[in-house]
Tab-separated table of C-alpha atoms in Angstrom:
chain	number	residue	atom	x	y	z
T	432	MET	CA	-193.991	59.189	31.589
T	433	PHE	CA	-194.284	61.712	28.751
T	434	ARG	CA	-194.675	64.533	31.268
T	435	ARG	CA	-191.376	63.531	32.911
T	436	ALA	CA	-189.652	63.528	29.529
T	437	VAL	CA	-190.979	67.021	28.779
T	438	GLU	CA	-189.925	68.329	32.196
T	439	ALA	CA	-186.406	67.066	31.527
T	440	LEU	CA	-186.382	69.054	28.279
T	441	ARG	CA	-187.521	72.196	30.042
T	442	SER	CA	-184.885	71.932	32.772
T	443	ALA	CA	-181.878	71.262	30.511
T	444	ARG	CA	-178.860	73.553	30.986
T	445	LEU	CA	-177.829	75.065	27.652
T	446	ARG	CA	-175.135	77.366	26.324
T	447	PRO	CA	-175.918	81.097	26.713
T	448	GLU	CA	-175.803	81.630	22.936
T	449	ILE	CA	-178.922	79.477	22.569
T	450	GLU	CA	-182.356	81.095	22.562
T	451	ILE	CA	-185.063	78.455	22.897
T	452	ASP	CA	-188.851	78.498	23.150
T	453	PRO	CA	-191.660	75.938	23.006
T	454	THR	CA	-193.595	75.862	19.767
T	455	ARG	CA	-196.637	74.088	18.364
T	456	PRO	CA	-195.773	70.414	17.720
T	457	PRO	CA	-196.865	68.584	14.563
T	458	GLN	CA	-200.184	66.776	14.788
T	459	ARG	CA	-200.982	63.099	14.225
T	460	LEU	CA	-197.377	61.854	14.230
T	461	ALA	CA	-197.806	60.258	17.652
T	462	PRO	CA	-200.319	60.258	20.529
T	463	TYR	CA	-198.069	62.702	22.422
T	464	ALA	CA	-195.786	65.399	21.030
T	465	TYR	CA	-193.806	68.361	22.331
T	466	ALA	CA	-191.642	70.735	20.301
T	467	VAL	CA	-189.106	73.500	20.797
T	468	GLU	CA	-187.426	75.858	18.386
T	469	ALA	CA	-184.012	77.345	19.013
T	470	ALA	CA	-181.502	79.704	17.456
T	471	VAL	CA	-177.834	80.425	17.976
T	472	VAL	CA	-177.771	84.213	18.377
T	473	ASP	CA	-174.865	86.624	18.030
T	474	GLY	CA	-176.106	90.153	18.634
T	475	GLU	CA	-178.934	90.680	16.166
T	476	GLU	CA	-177.935	87.758	13.945
T	477	ASP	CA	-179.236	84.195	13.954
T	478	LEU	CA	-176.229	82.054	13.012
T	479	ALA	CA	-178.231	78.810	12.908
T	480	ASP	CA	-181.689	77.713	13.903
T	481	GLY	CA	-183.806	74.616	14.154
T	482	ARG	CA	-186.665	72.698	15.669
T	483	LEU	CA	-186.652	69.595	17.858
T	484	VAL	CA	-189.775	67.475	18.331
T	485	LEU	CA	-190.248	64.822	21.007
T	486	LEU	CA	-192.755	62.108	20.074
T	487	HIS	CA	-194.157	59.423	22.378
T	488	ASP	CA	-196.294	56.392	21.654
T	489	PRO	CA	-196.928	54.325	24.828
T	490	ASP	CA	-197.675	51.260	22.682
T	491	GLY	CA	-194.350	51.499	20.914
T	492	HIS	CA	-193.648	52.028	17.230
T	493	GLU	CA	-192.177	49.341	14.989
T	494	ALA	CA	-190.046	51.764	12.951
T	495	TRP	CA	-188.753	53.510	16.074
T	496	LYS	CA	-188.004	50.298	17.989
T	497	GLY	CA	-189.056	52.155	21.107
T	498	THR	CA	-191.742	54.384	22.579
T	499	PHE	CA	-189.961	57.751	22.136
T	500	ARG	CA	-188.603	59.438	19.024
T	501	LEU	CA	-186.757	62.715	18.458
T	502	VAL	CA	-187.170	64.523	15.135
T	503	THR	CA	-185.168	67.562	14.111
T	504	LEU	CA	-184.587	70.215	11.497
T	505	VAL	CA	-181.388	72.306	11.681
T	506	ARG	CA	-180.257	74.877	9.150
T	507	ALA	CA	-177.644	77.560	8.630
T	508	GLU	CA	-176.239	79.711	5.865
T	509	LEU	CA	-172.731	78.863	4.694
T	510	GLU	CA	-169.831	80.904	3.426
T	511	PRO	CA	-169.153	80.166	-0.287
T	512	GLU	CA	-165.802	78.491	0.381
T	513	MET	CA	-167.398	76.062	2.836
T	514	ALA	CA	-170.296	75.319	0.496
T	515	ALA	CA	-167.795	74.171	-2.132
T	516	ASP	CA	-166.506	71.337	0.076
T	517	PRO	CA	-167.878	68.063	-1.385
T	518	LEU	CA	-167.468	66.291	1.968
T	519	LEU	CA	-169.528	68.825	3.920
T	520	PRO	CA	-172.777	66.762	4.023
T	521	GLU	CA	-170.941	63.775	5.512
T	522	VAL	CA	-169.184	66.027	8.029
T	523	CYS	CA	-172.467	67.648	9.099
T	524	TRP	CA	-174.092	64.252	9.639
T	525	SER	CA	-171.093	63.217	11.740
T	526	TRP	CA	-171.658	66.313	13.886
T	527	LEU	CA	-175.125	65.032	14.810
T	528	THR	CA	-174.028	61.516	15.726
T	529	GLY	CA	-170.845	62.843	17.338
T	530	ALA	CA	-172.801	65.286	19.515
T	531	LEU	CA	-174.890	62.411	20.891
T	532	GLU	CA	-171.887	60.154	21.418
T	533	ALA	CA	-169.814	62.920	23.059
T	534	ARG	CA	-172.429	63.084	25.819
T	535	GLY	CA	-172.499	59.312	26.210
T	536	LEU	CA	-176.073	59.016	24.933
T	537	ALA	CA	-177.416	55.704	23.698
T	538	TYR	CA	-179.636	55.911	20.628
T	539	GLY	CA	-180.788	53.819	17.698
T	540	GLU	CA	-182.515	53.859	14.323
T	541	ALA	CA	-180.923	57.166	13.308
T	542	SER	CA	-181.845	58.370	9.837
T	543	GLY	CA	-181.973	61.628	7.966
T	544	THR	CA	-180.827	63.848	5.131
T	545	VAL	CA	-178.326	66.663	4.660
T	546	THR	CA	-179.373	69.093	1.933
T	547	MET	CA	-177.469	72.000	0.416
T	548	ALA	CA	-179.358	74.628	-1.593
T	549	GLY	CA	-177.798	77.583	-3.406
T	550	SER	CA	-179.323	80.953	-4.267
T	551	HIS	CA	-178.058	83.367	-6.935
T	552	TYR	CA	-179.478	86.872	-7.165
T	553	PHE	CA	-180.368	88.878	-10.273
T	554	GLY	CA	-181.886	92.190	-11.285
T	555	GLY	CA	-182.554	94.432	-8.332
T	556	LEU	CA	-180.919	91.854	-6.023
T	557	ALA	CA	-177.786	91.385	-8.137
T	558	ASP	CA	-175.578	93.126	-5.567
T	559	ARG	CA	-176.126	90.278	-3.075
T	560	ARG	CA	-173.532	87.548	-2.787
T	561	PRO	CA	-174.584	84.026	-3.760
T	562	ALA	CA	-175.804	82.156	-0.690
T	563	THR	CA	-175.852	78.490	0.230
T	564	GLN	CA	-177.983	77.052	3.003
T	565	ILE	CA	-177.392	73.677	4.604
T	566	GLU	CA	-180.280	71.805	6.176
T	567	ILE	CA	-180.167	68.703	8.356
T	568	ARG	CA	-183.356	66.698	8.836
T	569	ALA	CA	-182.970	63.723	11.138
T	570	SER	CA	-184.655	61.474	13.656
T	571	TRP	CA	-183.447	58.952	16.205
T	572	THR	CA	-184.733	56.817	19.048
T	573	PRO	CA	-183.340	57.793	22.458
T	574	ARG	CA	-182.734	54.692	24.564
T	575	GLU	CA	-184.948	54.588	27.613
T	576	GLY	CA	-183.388	54.931	31.051
T	577	LEU	CA	-184.721	54.525	34.578
T	578	GLY	CA	-188.486	54.236	34.662
T	579	GLY	CA	-188.630	53.841	30.892
T	580	VAL	CA	-187.924	57.544	30.267
T	581	PRO	CA	-184.911	58.611	28.162
T	582	ASP	CA	-182.648	61.441	29.290
T	583	THR	CA	-184.332	63.959	27.011
T	584	GLY	CA	-182.557	66.889	28.646
T	585	ALA	CA	-179.182	65.469	27.629
T	586	HIS	CA	-180.464	64.798	24.105
T	587	LEU	CA	-181.614	68.422	23.886
T	588	ALA	CA	-178.185	69.599	25.054
T	589	ALA	CA	-176.505	67.422	22.407
T	590	TRP	CA	-178.842	68.842	19.763
T	591	CYS	CA	-177.870	72.358	20.857
T	592	ASP	CA	-174.225	71.302	20.548
T	593	LEU	CA	-175.002	70.501	16.905
T	594	LEU	CA	-176.625	73.914	16.446
T	595	CYS	CA	-173.547	75.634	17.847
T	596	GLN	CA	-171.236	73.483	15.729
T	597	ILE	CA	-173.017	74.331	12.485
T	598	ALA	CA	-173.162	78.004	13.523
T	599	GLY	CA	-169.380	78.049	13.706
T	600	LEU	CA	-169.010	78.590	17.449
T	601	PRO	CA	-165.914	77.232	19.196
T	602	PRO	CA	-166.404	74.279	21.551
T	603	ALA	CA	-167.746	75.162	24.980
T	604	PRO	CA	-165.426	74.775	27.967
T	605	ALA	CA	-165.474	71.341	29.561
T	606	ASP	CA	-168.102	70.753	32.217
T	607	PRO	CA	-166.174	70.351	35.502
T	608	ALA	CA	-168.740	67.821	36.719
T	609	THR	CA	-168.572	65.520	33.701
T	610	GLY	CA	-165.509	66.569	31.747
T	611	ALA	CA	-167.652	66.749	28.604
T	612	THR	CA	-167.338	69.654	26.218
T	613	GLY	CA	-170.317	71.453	24.775
T	614	THR	CA	-169.587	70.690	21.140
T	615	VAL	CA	-167.871	67.939	19.217
T	616	SER	CA	-164.347	68.411	17.917
T	617	GLY	CA	-161.747	66.009	16.643
T	618	ALA	CA	-159.469	65.033	13.810
T	619	GLY	CA	-160.965	65.940	10.466
T	620	ILE	CA	-163.886	67.857	11.977
T	621	VAL	CA	-163.742	71.633	12.183
T	622	SER	CA	-166.196	74.384	13.037
T	623	LEU	CA	-167.632	76.495	10.281
T	624	PRO	CA	-166.829	80.220	10.420
T	625	GLN	CA	-169.522	82.416	11.936
T	626	ARG	CA	-172.053	83.651	9.427
T	627	ARG	CA	-175.359	85.380	9.073
T	628	GLY	CA	-177.975	82.685	9.405
T	629	PRO	CA	-181.623	82.279	8.436
T	630	GLN	CA	-184.528	83.535	10.477
T	631	GLN	CA	-187.004	81.420	12.425
T	632	VAL	CA	-187.925	77.923	11.233
């Protein structure tokens, strides 16, 4: 069952701006774990990056209310004018839930944090502009589909939609097969401008 979930992750179709690779998963969180790290790349710049971990406990987990769990870290550097928006944390959280819902994915027990951290430079670094980084840490339980395995490939694609959204990319063209767009857009939700992002997670 876990192997099928991992294979679905590996075969997911993603936007060309996404560079993704498997990475070492955390230990002791669950009997089975698989992890990937990804970045939204524009030339030599990483506009946003993150890590997604798939956990599986065949016996189920009371807090998860299921046998699978997805855990993520996403981060990007913001322009100063965007960092000043007091509603930005709520908007960024809505991008995560909206990305899942835009692809018609059922999920539960979502939880997480949105953190903004600012850096000011002094002395020999005083010529650098102040920088603000936003970081989303979240987890959710993907609802299981046929054979008890969730559509992990679609969840990965939704997570990459979030990465592209926070990187400031425009929405992807609609998929002719499904009519779904690659990123979430709607009233009151806008993309951030492109920016120089952090390096690898």
